[in-house]
XYZ file of N, CA and C in Angstrom:
378
model
N 144.824 92.668 97.769
C 143.461 92.662 98.296
C 143.147 94.038 98.879
N 141.951 94.537 98.600
C 141.540 95.848 99.106
C 141.373 95.797 100.616
N 141.775 96.879 101.259
C 141.661 96.946 102.710
C 140.215 97.252 103.088
N 139.697 96.487 104.020
C 138.339 96.673 104.516
C 138.422 97.468 105.813
N 137.782 98.627 105.832
C 137.867 99.462 107.036
C 137.152 98.860 108.235
N 136.393 97.787 108.032
C 135.695 97.125 109.126
C 136.316 95.759 109.417
N 137.620 95.613 109.190
C 138.240 94.304 109.305
C 138.666 93.920 110.719
N 138.591 94.812 111.666
C 138.918 94.443 113.040
C 137.630 94.317 113.840
N 137.704 93.503 114.900
C 136.509 93.310 115.734
C 136.001 94.626 116.304
N 136.932 95.483 116.708
C 136.535 96.767 117.289
C 135.772 97.621 116.281
N 136.252 97.681 115.042
C 135.578 98.480 114.023
C 134.256 97.862 113.588
N 134.184 96.539 113.554
C 132.917 95.887 113.216
C 131.887 96.191 114.293
N 132.323 96.153 115.563
C 131.403 96.396 116.680
C 130.843 97.807 116.664
N 131.593 98.756 116.139
C 131.110 100.142 116.099
C 131.106 100.654 114.662
N 130.331 100.009 113.854
C 130.224 100.364 112.435
C 129.594 101.762 112.318
N 130.411 102.727 112.029
C 129.976 104.124 112.003
C 128.851 104.372 110.995
N 128.940 103.885 109.743
C 127.850 104.172 108.800
C 126.490 103.632 109.258
N 126.449 102.419 109.797
C 125.172 101.862 110.255
C 124.689 102.586 111.511
N 125.612 102.975 112.370
C 125.232 103.737 113.564
C 124.622 105.074 113.198
N 125.206 105.733 112.202
C 124.672 107.018 111.730
C 123.275 106.837 111.135
N 123.114 105.790 110.312
C 121.802 105.505 109.720
C 120.767 105.251 110.806
N 121.129 104.454 111.795
C 120.200 104.166 112.882
C 119.813 105.439 113.627
N 120.772 106.339 113.830
C 120.461 107.570 114.551
C 119.511 108.464 113.760
N 119.552 108.384 112.436
C 118.705 109.234 111.602
C 117.305 108.648 111.424
N 117.194 107.344 111.201
C 115.879 106.748 110.924
C 115.378 105.863 112.069
N 116.022 105.966 113.240
C 115.718 105.068 114.339
C 114.452 105.366 115.116
N 113.769 106.454 114.844
C 112.523 106.739 115.556
C 111.460 105.700 115.229
N 110.591 105.438 116.176
C 109.566 104.396 116.014
C 108.732 104.575 114.742
N 108.465 105.807 114.328
C 107.551 106.061 113.215
C 108.240 106.556 111.950
N 109.533 106.786 111.985
C 110.205 107.453 110.869
C 110.152 106.669 109.564
N 110.321 105.369 109.623
C 110.271 104.566 108.392
C 108.886 104.677 107.754
N 107.840 104.578 108.560
C 106.476 104.699 108.015
C 106.197 106.103 107.495
N 106.681 107.119 108.184
C 106.506 108.490 107.697
C 107.159 108.623 106.327
N 108.394 108.175 106.212
C 109.090 108.247 104.924
C 108.381 107.425 103.858
N 107.860 106.263 104.242
C 107.162 105.412 103.283
C 105.915 106.123 102.737
N 105.095 106.662 103.617
C 103.874 107.330 103.173
C 104.171 108.581 102.346
N 105.136 109.364 102.757
C 105.476 110.565 101.991
C 106.036 110.170 100.624
N 106.830 109.112 100.569
C 107.366 108.682 99.262
C 106.260 108.108 98.383
N 105.321 107.381 98.966
C 104.247 106.748 98.189
C 103.260 107.788 97.651
N 102.849 108.723 98.500
C 101.836 109.712 98.111
C 102.438 111.003 97.575
N 103.746 111.147 97.618
C 104.498 112.319 97.135
C 104.365 113.526 98.055
N 103.175 113.821 98.525
C 102.941 114.945 99.441
C 101.953 114.455 100.501
N 102.262 114.783 101.757
C 101.357 114.431 102.847
C 101.185 115.623 103.769
N 99.942 115.832 104.172
C 99.662 116.850 105.179
C 99.731 116.202 106.555
N 99.897 117.027 107.570
C 100.031 116.547 108.937
C 98.866 115.640 109.325
N 97.640 116.101 109.060
C 96.442 115.329 109.416
C 96.362 113.998 108.694
N 96.804 113.958 107.441
C 96.814 112.691 106.692
C 97.759 111.694 107.351
N 98.925 112.176 107.754
C 99.870 111.289 108.433
C 99.317 110.821 109.776
N 98.646 111.701 110.504
C 98.032 111.314 111.790
C 97.043 110.164 111.577
N 96.232 110.257 110.527
C 95.254 109.197 110.258
C 95.922 107.899 109.824
N 96.974 107.979 109.044
C 97.655 106.781 108.547
C 98.459 106.068 109.634
N 99.013 106.839 110.572
C 99.879 106.279 111.610
C 99.069 106.034 112.871
N 98.266 105.008 112.843
C 97.367 104.676 113.943
C 98.158 104.479 115.236
N 97.852 105.290 116.230
C 98.497 105.159 117.529
C 99.550 106.215 117.821
N 99.926 107.011 116.840
C 100.925 108.054 117.069
C 100.255 109.257 117.724
N 100.980 109.930 118.594
C 100.447 111.150 119.195
C 100.859 112.351 118.338
N 100.132 113.428 118.490
C 100.431 114.645 117.743
C 101.842 115.148 118.055
N 102.225 115.100 119.328
C 103.559 115.586 119.709
C 104.669 114.698 119.137
N 104.450 113.395 119.117
C 105.453 112.484 118.556
C 105.586 112.691 117.058
N 104.455 112.839 116.361
C 104.523 113.077 114.918
C 105.254 114.382 114.632
N 104.934 115.418 115.372
C 105.616 116.705 115.202
C 107.116 116.546 115.401
N 107.511 115.864 116.463
C 108.930 115.670 116.773
C 109.635 114.894 115.658
N 109.031 113.808 115.203
C 109.692 112.981 114.201
C 109.739 113.680 112.840
N 108.700 114.440 112.501
C 108.733 115.221 111.263
C 109.842 116.272 111.323
N 109.969 116.940 112.458
C 111.021 117.956 112.609
C 112.415 117.340 112.498
N 112.586 116.156 113.078
C 113.888 115.479 112.985
C 114.195 115.078 111.547
N 113.204 114.550 110.837
C 113.415 114.166 109.438
C 113.689 115.394 108.565
N 113.045 116.503 108.905
C 113.310 117.751 108.187
C 114.729 118.248 108.502
N 115.101 118.229 109.756
C 116.447 118.657 110.176
C 117.544 117.798 109.533
N 117.270 116.501 109.393
C 118.255 115.578 108.813
C 118.249 115.593 107.287
N 117.379 116.411 106.691
C 117.402 116.610 105.252
C 116.542 115.675 104.431
N 115.705 114.852 105.061
C 114.853 113.913 104.337
C 113.566 114.561 103.833
N 113.009 115.478 104.614
C 111.709 116.075 104.290
C 111.815 117.575 104.067
N 110.941 118.040 103.182
C 110.741 119.472 102.974
C 109.371 119.807 103.549
N 109.308 120.899 104.303
C 108.053 121.347 104.920
C 107.629 122.622 104.227
N 106.449 122.585 103.628
C 105.899 123.763 102.932
C 104.735 124.295 103.751
N 104.843 125.558 104.168
C 103.794 126.202 104.962
C 103.025 127.161 104.059
N 101.699 127.006 104.023
C 100.846 127.883 103.226
C 100.192 128.891 104.158
N 100.260 130.141 103.794
C 99.711 131.230 104.613
C 98.215 131.351 104.338
N 97.453 130.547 105.029
C 95.993 130.596 104.895
C 95.372 130.187 106.217
N 94.095 130.399 106.316
C 93.359 130.038 107.522
C 92.361 128.956 107.141
N 92.346 127.793 107.768
C 93.321 127.335 108.752
C 94.687 127.083 108.109
N 95.749 127.100 108.914
C 97.091 126.890 108.368
C 97.198 125.523 107.684
N 97.935 125.498 106.605
C 98.122 124.256 105.857
C 99.625 124.013 105.742
N 100.053 122.792 106.110
C 101.458 122.404 106.019
C 101.530 121.084 105.269
N 102.414 121.038 104.267
C 102.610 119.817 103.491
C 104.061 119.366 103.590
N 104.234 118.060 103.584
C 105.566 117.466 103.647
C 105.809 116.676 102.368
N 107.010 116.821 101.837
C 107.432 116.058 100.667
C 108.892 115.678 100.869
N 109.359 114.727 100.077
C 110.750 114.323 100.174
C 111.649 115.352 99.505
N 112.793 115.567 100.093
C 113.827 116.358 99.439
C 114.528 115.440 98.427
N 115.447 115.988 97.675
C 116.234 115.154 96.766
C 117.003 114.097 97.572
N 117.539 114.501 98.707
C 118.238 113.574 99.595
C 117.282 112.486 100.078
N 116.076 112.879 100.490
C 115.072 111.912 100.944
C 114.665 110.960 99.842
N 114.520 111.479 98.622
C 114.153 110.631 97.484
C 115.238 109.600 97.189
N 116.488 109.919 97.506
C 117.563 108.955 97.283
C 117.434 107.742 98.206
N 116.606 107.847 99.247
C 116.374 106.758 100.196
C 115.249 105.815 99.737
N 114.489 106.197 98.713
C 113.363 105.385 98.242
C 113.784 103.954 97.888
N 114.887 103.726 97.168
C 115.269 102.326 96.880
C 115.491 101.497 98.146
N 115.983 102.124 99.200
C 116.170 101.411 100.469
C 114.808 101.040 101.048
N 113.866 101.975 101.032
C 112.508 101.690 101.512
C 111.859 100.575 100.706
N 112.022 100.609 99.384
C 111.436 99.573 98.531
C 112.054 98.205 98.818
N 113.355 98.171 99.038
C 114.022 96.910 99.382
C 113.519 96.383 100.722
N 113.341 97.281 101.693
C 112.813 96.868 102.995
C 111.392 96.321 102.858
N 110.586 96.977 102.041
C 109.209 96.534 101.821
C 109.187 95.147 101.177
N 110.005 94.952 100.157
C 110.066 93.654 99.474
C 110.518 92.561 100.432
N 111.541 92.844 101.228
C 112.030 91.860 102.191
C 110.932 91.520 103.200
N 110.236 92.530 103.709
C 109.176 92.306 104.684
C 108.024 91.495 104.085
N 107.639 91.829 102.842
C 106.582 91.059 102.166
C 106.987 89.597 102.018
N 108.241 89.354 101.698
C 108.721 87.993 101.460
C 108.870 87.193 102.748
N 109.478 87.781 103.759
C 109.848 87.021 104.951
C 108.963 87.239 106.174
N 108.317 88.379 106.274
C 107.509 88.650 107.461
C 106.008 88.567 107.199
N 105.596 88.869 105.968
C 104.168 88.920 105.636
C 103.906 88.195 104.313
N 104.252 86.915 104.198
C 104.140 86.242 102.900
C 102.706 86.136 102.369
N 101.710 86.204 103.231
C 100.314 86.083 102.787
C 99.641 87.431 102.555
N 100.348 88.516 102.786
C 99.777 89.859 102.644
C 99.564 90.195 101.178
N 98.398 90.740 100.880
C 98.077 91.174 99.526
C 98.137 92.691 99.478
N 99.024 93.231 98.660
C 99.177 94.675 98.534
C 97.980 95.249 97.778
N 97.163 96.088 98.427
C 95.977 96.633 97.753
C 96.336 97.643 96.656
N 97.569 98.109 96.638
C 97.980 99.108 95.657
C 98.702 98.497 94.466
N 98.962 97.201 94.530
C 99.670 96.537 93.439
C 98.720 96.355 92.261
N 99.220 96.654 91.082
C 98.396 96.500 89.886
C 98.111 95.028 89.637
N 96.880 94.746 89.262
C 96.524 93.361 88.945
C 97.084 92.995 87.582
N 97.487 91.748 87.485
C 97.975 91.287 86.187
C 96.788 90.866 85.334
N 96.792 91.223 84.051
C 95.650 90.860 83.196
C 95.522 89.343 83.028
N 94.310 88.893 82.956
C 94.029 87.470 82.728
C 94.278 87.116 81.279
N 94.898 85.982 81.063
C 95.142 85.526 79.679
C 94.104 84.537 79.244
């Protein structure tokens, strides 16, 4: 039988991989930031501010910087007036898309069963 590195109570209690994941995506807005950037491919700061109802400018700046530092986001600065900054997923960030999609599917099924996705393609009538 293969040895499970989480087979003792002590190791289960301090599951390093899940703890690391929580530390990276644990910010209140990070999952939504990643979701919007993955869905729209590129997002500007102001677009994210409008989509994330209730977030402050300083919090958005902080969480974007953390996601950039952790390798999820690429920040492109355009030298123009007014300044323009766009965020997109890095290759590492794009590897997280299946996790986001699984979370979305689970939430639709168990937390929001009556929610109608406005972006879902309609099925043709037969």
